Amino acid sequence: MSDTKRDQDPAPPTERTSTVIVEEAGAISVATAGAVPAGQVRRGSSLTDLLANYGVFLFLVLLSVGFSIAQPDQFPTTENLRVLLGDNAVPGLLALAVVIPLAAGEFDLSVGATLGFTSILTAQLTIHGTPVGLAILLAVLVGAVVGAVNAVLVVGIGVNAFIATLATATVLSGLNLLVTGGRTLFEGIPDSLKEIANSKILGIDLTVYYFLIGALILWYLLEHTPFGRLLRATGMGREAARLTGVRTSSFLAGSFVIAGAIAGLCGALQLARVGSATASMGPEFLLPAYAAAFLGSTTIRRGQFNIWGAVVGTFLLAVGITGLTFAGAPFWVPNVFNGGALIIAVSVAVLVGRRAGDTT
């Protein structure tokens, strides 16, 4: 083969896909919400664009300032900040978990149940003498296995992801009842496990550092690796990506496994955080995780599910609920606030998509 011919040979399929689909067309749109690739949304550098891309972050700042002014003796305190960060680190990490399959164009509704199941698993293991490190590792592995089961159902068999992951969540909820007998597990959980979550560095719980480290790792994975680029290509246009050589099935399956593994870690950390596990633990984490992920898709990298957006979304929900609680809001407000935030976030994503479509 001559040098000229070699120079004319096309790049490998995955390289072509990464360049053509991701770099030129933009990364994944919020496909399930009706948005379009961010490359078509984020144009110009005007103040309007800045406000549109960082509006959620600015709203978080304004909300924090407002609650600080309204509740000067409660909200803007060091203790409240420490509690707010610590209590929302595990929910935030779960929000990062759901970003991965969302970036691939699918939902995983089993992550909350996986968190509850691995929390109970970790409790049972440590109560019966399993070393803490090994118990956490097993929780992560079991979470990955749950993700692999989802991958087989969705990718291998072709079951709709909503149905498959919802069914998996239901099975796990039943297993939780079987294992616990409906009881709360707390006796015999070692203090060394609790210290993993509740020990402090600079006055901040270790779970917050785990959250930030996880965000950094996943951000790098999605934004600076071929895996992340091709995962986004899979979510943006699965059939187009497949025709250009991307093994979309492998990337989609990998997204479920990663989400399951992170949810497994969340289960162990939540047990360490609160020191107990119940059969009902888990499902209440699902809606806030998706609310944070969708809120995140409307900020920083507008039109895309992104890691730092999900971080902002997590703390926006946390600040809102904390401030309303201090203001004397009744017990049902958190559910209404989280659900309303999810509705608004998805609606904004749809409107962003329509506006971008009208201008292209």
Short mmCIF file of C-alpha atoms in Angstrom, two decimals:
data_model
loop_
_atom_site.label_atom_id
_atom_site.label_comp_id
_atom_site.label_asym_id
_atom_site.label_seq_id
_atom_site.Cartn_x
_atom_site.Cartn_y
_atom_site.Cartn_z
CA MET A 1 0.00 0.00 0.00
CA SER A 2 1.44 3.37 -1.03
CA ASP A 3 1.85 6.33 1.31
CA THR A 4 -0.74 8.22 -0.72
CA LYS A 5 -3.31 5.50 -0.28
CA ARG A 6 -2.62 5.27 3.44
CA ASP A 7 -3.08 9.04 3.73
CA GLN A 8 -6.47 8.72 2.07
CA ASP A 9 -7.71 5.88 4.24
CA PRO A 10 -10.55 6.92 6.51
CA ALA A 11 -10.14 7.09 10.26
CA PRO A 12 -11.44 4.18 12.34
CA PRO A 13 -15.24 4.14 12.74
CA THR A 14 -15.21 5.18 16.36
CA GLU A 15 -12.94 8.14 15.65
CA ARG A 16 -15.18 9.28 12.79
CA THR A 17 -18.21 9.01 15.03
CA SER A 18 -16.59 10.90 17.87
CA THR A 19 -15.64 13.72 15.52
CA VAL A 20 -18.71 13.87 13.29
CA ILE A 21 -21.46 13.17 15.80
CA VAL A 22 -20.09 14.69 18.98
CA GLU A 23 -17.77 17.52 18.01
CA GLU A 24 -19.66 18.85 15.00
CA ALA A 25 -23.26 18.18 15.92
CA GLY A 26 -22.87 18.64 19.67
CA ALA A 27 -23.19 16.14 22.47
CA ILE A 28 -26.35 14.40 23.64
CA SER A 29 -29.51 16.35 23.69
CA VAL A 30 -32.01 15.86 26.43
CA ALA A 31 -33.72 13.50 24.04
CA THR A 32 -36.33 12.27 26.45
CA ALA A 33 -37.32 15.85 27.22
CA GLY A 34 -37.38 17.11 23.65
CA ALA A 35 -34.24 19.25 23.72
CA VAL A 36 -31.60 19.41 21.00
CA PRO A 37 -27.80 19.21 21.01
CA ALA A 38 -26.14 21.92 23.00
CA GLY A 39 -24.10 22.93 19.99
CA GLN A 40 -27.34 24.15 18.43
CA VAL A 41 -28.56 25.83 21.62
CA ARG A 42 -25.64 27.73 23.05
CA ARG A 43 -24.89 30.50 20.58
CA GLY A 44 -23.20 33.78 21.11
CA SER A 45 -21.83 35.26 24.29
CA SER A 46 -24.52 37.81 25.14
CA LEU A 47 -25.90 38.42 28.60
CA THR A 48 -29.04 36.57 27.54
CA ASP A 49 -27.02 33.48 26.70
CA LEU A 50 -25.14 33.75 29.98
CA LEU A 51 -28.37 33.97 31.96
CA ALA A 52 -29.87 31.10 29.98
CA ASN A 53 -26.89 28.82 30.52
CA TYR A 54 -26.34 29.66 34.19
CA GLY A 55 -29.84 30.64 35.25
CA VAL A 56 -30.29 27.68 37.59
CA PHE A 57 -26.98 28.43 39.30
CA LEU A 58 -27.92 32.09 39.67
CA PHE A 59 -31.31 31.09 41.05
CA LEU A 60 -29.52 28.88 43.61
CA VAL A 61 -27.47 31.88 44.70
CA LEU A 62 -30.51 34.15 44.90
CA LEU A 63 -32.51 31.53 46.79
CA SER A 64 -29.70 31.14 49.31
CA VAL A 65 -29.44 34.89 49.79
CA GLY A 66 -33.20 35.20 50.17
CA PHE A 67 -33.44 32.50 52.83
CA SER A 68 -30.42 33.98 54.62
CA ILE A 69 -32.12 37.35 54.83
CA ALA A 70 -35.48 35.89 55.85
CA GLN A 71 -34.03 33.45 58.41
CA PRO A 72 -30.78 35.04 59.63
CA ASP A 73 -30.58 32.95 62.80
CA GLN A 74 -31.14 29.58 61.11
CA PHE A 75 -30.22 29.40 57.45
CA PRO A 76 -26.86 31.21 57.07
CA THR A 77 -25.12 29.29 59.86
CA THR A 78 -22.10 27.05 59.74
CA GLU A 79 -24.03 24.20 61.32
CA ASN A 80 -26.83 24.44 58.76
CA LEU A 81 -24.31 24.48 55.91
CA ARG A 82 -22.56 21.42 57.32
CA VAL A 83 -25.83 19.52 57.71
CA LEU A 84 -27.13 20.60 54.31
CA LEU A 85 -23.96 19.41 52.58
CA GLY A 86 -23.74 16.16 54.52
CA ASP A 87 -27.39 15.20 54.16
CA ASN A 88 -27.40 15.77 50.41
CA ALA A 89 -24.10 14.16 49.45
CA VAL A 90 -25.57 10.67 48.95
CA PRO A 91 -28.67 11.93 47.10
CA GLY A 92 -26.32 14.02 44.97
CA LEU A 93 -24.15 11.01 44.18
CA LEU A 94 -27.27 9.11 43.12
CA ALA A 95 -28.20 12.01 40.85
CA LEU A 96 -24.80 11.63 39.20
CA ALA A 97 -25.55 7.94 38.73
CA VAL A 98 -28.73 8.62 36.75
CA VAL A 99 -26.90 11.11 34.51
CA ILE A 100 -24.92 8.26 32.94
CA PRO A 101 -27.82 6.27 31.42
CA LEU A 102 -29.62 9.53 30.64
CA ALA A 103 -26.57 10.59 28.62
CA ALA A 104 -26.95 7.32 26.71
CA GLY A 105 -30.61 8.07 26.06
CA GLU A 106 -32.27 5.78 28.61
CA PHE A 107 -33.78 5.89 32.08
CA ASP A 108 -32.82 3.67 35.00
CA LEU A 109 -35.66 3.61 37.51
CA SER A 110 -34.00 0.95 39.66
CA VAL A 111 -31.25 3.07 41.21
CA GLY A 112 -33.31 4.02 44.27
CA ALA A 113 -34.23 0.39 44.96
CA THR A 114 -30.61 -0.61 44.38
CA LEU A 115 -29.56 1.91 47.01
CA GLY A 116 -32.01 0.40 49.50
CA PHE A 117 -31.04 -3.18 48.68
CA THR A 118 -27.29 -2.59 49.02
CA SER A 119 -27.86 -0.64 52.22
CA ILE A 120 -29.57 -3.68 53.73
CA LEU A 121 -26.93 -5.98 52.26
CA THR A 122 -24.13 -3.92 53.80
CA ALA A 123 -25.93 -3.90 57.14
CA GLN A 124 -26.34 -7.69 57.13
CA LEU A 125 -22.73 -8.28 56.11
CA THR A 126 -21.21 -5.99 58.72
CA ILE A 127 -23.53 -7.21 61.47
CA HIS A 128 -22.28 -10.73 60.81
CA GLY A 129 -18.63 -9.75 60.95
CA THR A 130 -17.66 -8.97 57.36
CA PRO A 131 -14.89 -6.34 57.26
CA VAL A 132 -16.24 -2.92 56.42
CA GLY A 133 -14.11 -2.42 53.31
CA LEU A 134 -15.12 -5.79 51.89
CA ALA A 135 -18.80 -5.14 52.65
CA ILE A 136 -18.69 -1.84 50.76
CA LEU A 137 -16.91 -3.48 47.83
CA LEU A 138 -19.56 -6.20 47.71
CA ALA A 139 -22.29 -3.54 47.76
CA VAL A 140 -20.71 -1.87 44.73
CA LEU A 141 -20.37 -5.21 42.94
CA VAL A 142 -23.98 -6.17 43.68
CA GLY A 143 -25.08 -2.80 42.35
CA ALA A 144 -23.10 -3.45 39.19
CA VAL A 145 -24.79 -6.86 38.87
CA VAL A 146 -28.20 -5.18 39.13
CA GLY A 147 -27.08 -2.82 36.37
CA ALA A 148 -25.93 -5.78 34.30
CA VAL A 149 -29.36 -7.41 34.70
CA ASN A 150 -30.94 -4.19 33.46
CA ALA A 151 -28.52 -4.19 30.54
CA VAL A 152 -29.47 -7.74 29.58
CA LEU A 153 -33.18 -6.89 29.72
CA VAL A 154 -32.91 -3.60 27.82
CA VAL A 155 -30.03 -4.21 25.43
CA GLY A 156 -29.98 -7.97 25.10
CA ILE A 157 -33.71 -8.75 25.03
CA GLY A 158 -35.08 -5.37 23.99
CA VAL A 159 -37.43 -4.68 26.89
CA ASN A 160 -38.40 -1.04 27.26
CA ALA A 161 -36.07 0.56 29.82
CA PHE A 162 -38.96 2.01 31.84
CA ILE A 163 -40.56 -1.40 32.21
CA ALA A 164 -37.34 -3.34 32.75
CA THR A 165 -35.83 -1.08 35.41
CA LEU A 166 -39.16 -0.57 37.16
CA ALA A 167 -39.57 -4.34 37.33
CA THR A 168 -36.04 -4.70 38.71
CA ALA A 169 -36.83 -2.08 41.35
CA THR A 170 -39.98 -3.95 42.35
CA VAL A 171 -38.09 -7.22 42.70
CA LEU A 172 -35.45 -5.56 44.88
CA SER A 173 -38.15 -4.02 47.08
CA GLY A 174 -39.61 -7.48 47.63
CA LEU A 175 -36.19 -8.89 48.48
CA ASN A 176 -35.70 -6.09 51.01
CA LEU A 177 -38.85 -7.21 52.81
CA LEU A 178 -37.70 -10.83 52.66
CA VAL A 179 -34.30 -10.08 54.16
CA THR A 180 -35.43 -7.67 56.85
CA GLY A 181 -38.84 -9.11 57.68
CA GLY A 182 -40.00 -5.51 57.79
CA ARG A 183 -37.63 -4.67 60.64
CA THR A 184 -35.17 -1.82 60.90
CA LEU A 185 -31.57 -3.01 61.00
CA PHE A 186 -29.34 -1.06 63.35
CA GLU A 187 -28.06 -3.30 66.15
CA GLY A 188 -24.54 -4.54 65.55
CA ILE A 189 -23.61 -2.12 62.77
CA PRO A 190 -19.96 -1.29 63.56
CA ASP A 191 -18.86 2.20 64.45
CA SER A 192 -16.03 1.90 61.92
CA LEU A 193 -18.63 1.91 59.13
CA LYS A 194 -20.35 4.99 60.54
CA GLU A 195 -17.02 6.78 60.78
CA ILE A 196 -16.48 6.33 57.04
CA ALA A 197 -19.38 8.69 56.40
CA ASN A 198 -19.55 10.90 59.48
CA SER A 199 -15.91 11.68 60.19
CA LYS A 200 -15.00 15.25 59.31
CA ILE A 201 -12.27 17.07 57.46
CA LEU A 202 -12.27 20.84 58.00
CA GLY A 203 -15.61 20.43 59.71
CA ILE A 204 -17.25 18.82 56.66
CA ASP A 205 -18.47 15.20 56.59
CA LEU A 206 -16.50 12.75 54.50
CA THR A 207 -19.56 11.94 52.40
CA VAL A 208 -19.33 15.43 50.89
CA TYR A 209 -15.79 14.71 49.73
CA TYR A 210 -16.91 11.39 48.25
CA PHE A 211 -19.60 13.28 46.35
CA LEU A 212 -17.15 15.82 44.97
CA ILE A 213 -14.59 13.16 44.06
CA GLY A 214 -17.30 11.16 42.31
CA ALA A 215 -18.37 14.28 40.41
CA LEU A 216 -14.81 14.92 39.26
CA ILE A 217 -14.33 11.34 38.10
CA LEU A 218 -17.63 11.17 36.22
CA TRP A 219 -17.11 14.63 34.72
CA TYR A 220 -13.75 13.54 33.35
CA LEU A 221 -15.23 10.27 32.11
CA LEU A 222 -18.05 11.99 30.21
CA GLU A 223 -16.21 15.05 28.94
CA HIS A 224 -12.62 13.97 28.36
CA THR A 225 -12.57 10.32 27.33
CA PRO A 226 -13.59 8.46 24.15
CA PHE A 227 -16.04 6.47 26.27
CA GLY A 228 -17.87 9.64 27.27
CA ARG A 229 -17.94 11.06 23.75
CA LEU A 230 -19.26 7.85 22.25
CA LEU A 231 -21.73 7.40 25.10
CA ARG A 232 -23.16 10.82 24.28
CA ALA A 233 -23.19 9.92 20.59
CA THR A 234 -25.23 6.83 21.49
CA GLY A 235 -27.75 8.95 23.33
CA MET A 236 -27.95 11.65 20.70
CA GLY A 237 -28.71 9.33 17.81
CA ARG A 238 -28.38 5.63 18.48
CA GLU A 239 -29.07 4.39 14.98
CA ALA A 240 -26.85 7.02 13.35
CA ALA A 241 -24.05 6.21 15.78
CA ARG A 242 -24.42 2.48 15.13
CA LEU A 243 -24.25 2.97 11.37
CA THR A 244 -21.00 4.89 11.75
CA GLY A 245 -19.36 2.10 13.69
CA VAL A 246 -20.13 2.81 17.35
CA ARG A 247 -20.98 -0.28 19.37
CA THR A 248 -24.00 1.40 20.86
CA SER A 249 -25.17 -1.74 22.67
CA SER A 250 -21.91 -1.92 24.61
CA PHE A 251 -22.03 1.75 25.64
CA LEU A 252 -25.67 1.53 26.65
CA ALA A 253 -25.03 -1.63 28.67
CA GLY A 254 -22.03 0.02 30.29
CA SER A 255 -24.13 2.99 31.35
CA PHE A 256 -26.52 0.70 33.27
CA VAL A 257 -23.63 -1.11 34.97
CA ILE A 258 -21.96 2.16 36.02
CA ALA A 259 -25.24 3.55 37.35
CA GLY A 260 -25.86 0.34 39.31
CA ALA A 261 -22.37 0.35 40.79
CA ILE A 262 -22.71 3.97 41.94
CA ALA A 263 -26.14 3.22 43.42
CA GLY A 264 -24.57 0.30 45.28
CA LEU A 265 -21.96 2.62 46.74
CA CYS A 266 -24.72 5.06 47.68
CA GLY A 267 -26.48 2.30 49.61
CA ALA A 268 -23.41 1.55 51.71
CA LEU A 269 -22.75 5.26 52.33
CA GLN A 270 -26.35 5.94 53.29
CA LEU A 271 -26.20 3.12 55.84
CA ALA A 272 -22.98 4.57 57.21
CA ARG A 273 -24.53 8.03 57.28
CA VAL A 274 -27.71 7.18 59.24
CA GLY A 275 -26.59 4.00 61.02
CA SER A 276 -29.66 1.98 60.09
CA ALA A 277 -31.44 0.36 57.15
CA THR A 278 -35.12 -0.31 56.51
CA ALA A 279 -36.99 -2.26 53.85
CA SER A 280 -38.61 0.97 52.63
CA MET A 281 -35.31 2.79 52.13
CA GLY A 282 -34.47 3.73 48.57
CA PRO A 283 -37.50 4.75 46.49
CA GLU A 284 -37.64 8.19 48.11
CA PHE A 285 -34.22 8.94 46.57
CA LEU A 286 -35.36 8.34 42.99
CA LEU A 287 -37.45 11.46 42.27
CA PRO A 288 -34.93 13.95 43.73
CA ALA A 289 -32.16 12.28 41.69
CA TYR A 290 -34.04 12.76 38.44
CA ALA A 291 -35.17 16.24 39.41
CA ALA A 292 -31.53 17.22 40.00
CA ALA A 293 -30.40 15.60 36.73
CA PHE A 294 -33.06 17.37 34.68
CA LEU A 295 -32.45 20.68 36.42
CA GLY A 296 -28.79 20.16 35.60
CA SER A 297 -29.63 19.72 31.92
CA THR A 298 -30.90 23.30 31.83
CA THR A 299 -27.71 24.88 33.18
CA ILE A 300 -23.97 25.10 32.52
CA ARG A 301 -24.18 22.91 29.39
CA ARG A 302 -27.74 23.73 28.50
CA GLY A 303 -29.48 21.01 26.52
CA GLN A 304 -27.21 18.26 27.87
CA PHE A 305 -27.27 16.04 30.90
CA ASN A 306 -24.06 17.05 32.64
CA ILE A 307 -22.34 16.32 35.92
CA TRP A 308 -21.84 19.84 37.30
CA GLY A 309 -25.37 20.76 36.34
CA ALA A 310 -26.63 17.81 38.39
CA VAL A 311 -24.50 19.01 41.33
CA VAL A 312 -26.11 22.45 41.09
CA GLY A 313 -29.54 20.84 40.78
CA THR A 314 -28.94 18.75 43.88
CA PHE A 315 -28.13 21.75 46.03
CA LEU A 316 -30.91 23.86 44.56
CA LEU A 317 -33.40 21.24 45.75
CA ALA A 318 -31.62 20.97 49.10
CA VAL A 319 -31.59 24.74 49.69
CA GLY A 320 -35.23 25.07 48.69
CA ILE A 321 -36.44 22.30 50.99
CA THR A 322 -34.25 23.43 53.90
CA GLY A 323 -35.40 27.02 53.63
CA LEU A 324 -39.05 26.05 53.40
CA THR A 325 -38.68 23.73 56.40
CA PHE A 326 -37.17 26.53 58.47
CA ALA A 327 -40.08 28.70 57.40
CA GLY A 328 -42.49 26.20 58.96
CA ALA A 329 -43.67 24.41 55.83
CA PRO A 330 -45.67 21.20 56.53
CA PHE A 331 -44.20 17.72 56.12
CA TRP A 332 -45.65 17.16 52.65
CA VAL A 333 -43.83 20.11 51.09
CA PRO A 334 -40.57 18.27 50.15
CA ASN A 335 -42.43 15.83 47.90
CA VAL A 336 -44.36 18.63 46.23
CA PHE A 337 -41.20 20.71 45.83
CA ASN A 338 -39.21 17.85 44.27
CA GLY A 339 -42.04 16.85 41.96
CA GLY A 340 -42.67 20.44 40.94
CA ALA A 341 -38.98 20.96 40.27
CA LEU A 342 -38.92 17.90 38.02
CA ILE A 343 -41.97 19.11 36.08
CA ILE A 344 -40.45 22.57 35.63
CA ALA A 345 -37.05 21.18 34.61
CA VAL A 346 -38.50 18.85 31.97
CA SER A 347 -40.79 21.60 30.69
CA VAL A 348 -37.88 24.00 30.36
CA ALA A 349 -35.92 21.35 28.47
CA VAL A 350 -38.83 20.94 26.04
CA LEU A 351 -39.12 24.70 25.52
CA VAL A 352 -35.37 24.98 24.98
CA GLY A 353 -35.63 22.31 22.31
CA ARG A 354 -38.51 24.06 20.55
CA ARG A 355 -36.76 27.42 20.63
CA ALA A 356 -33.56 25.94 19.24
CA GLY A 357 -35.52 24.11 16.56
CA ASP A 358 -37.18 27.35 15.51
CA THR A 359 -33.83 29.10 15.13
CA THR A 360 -32.07 26.38 13.13
#
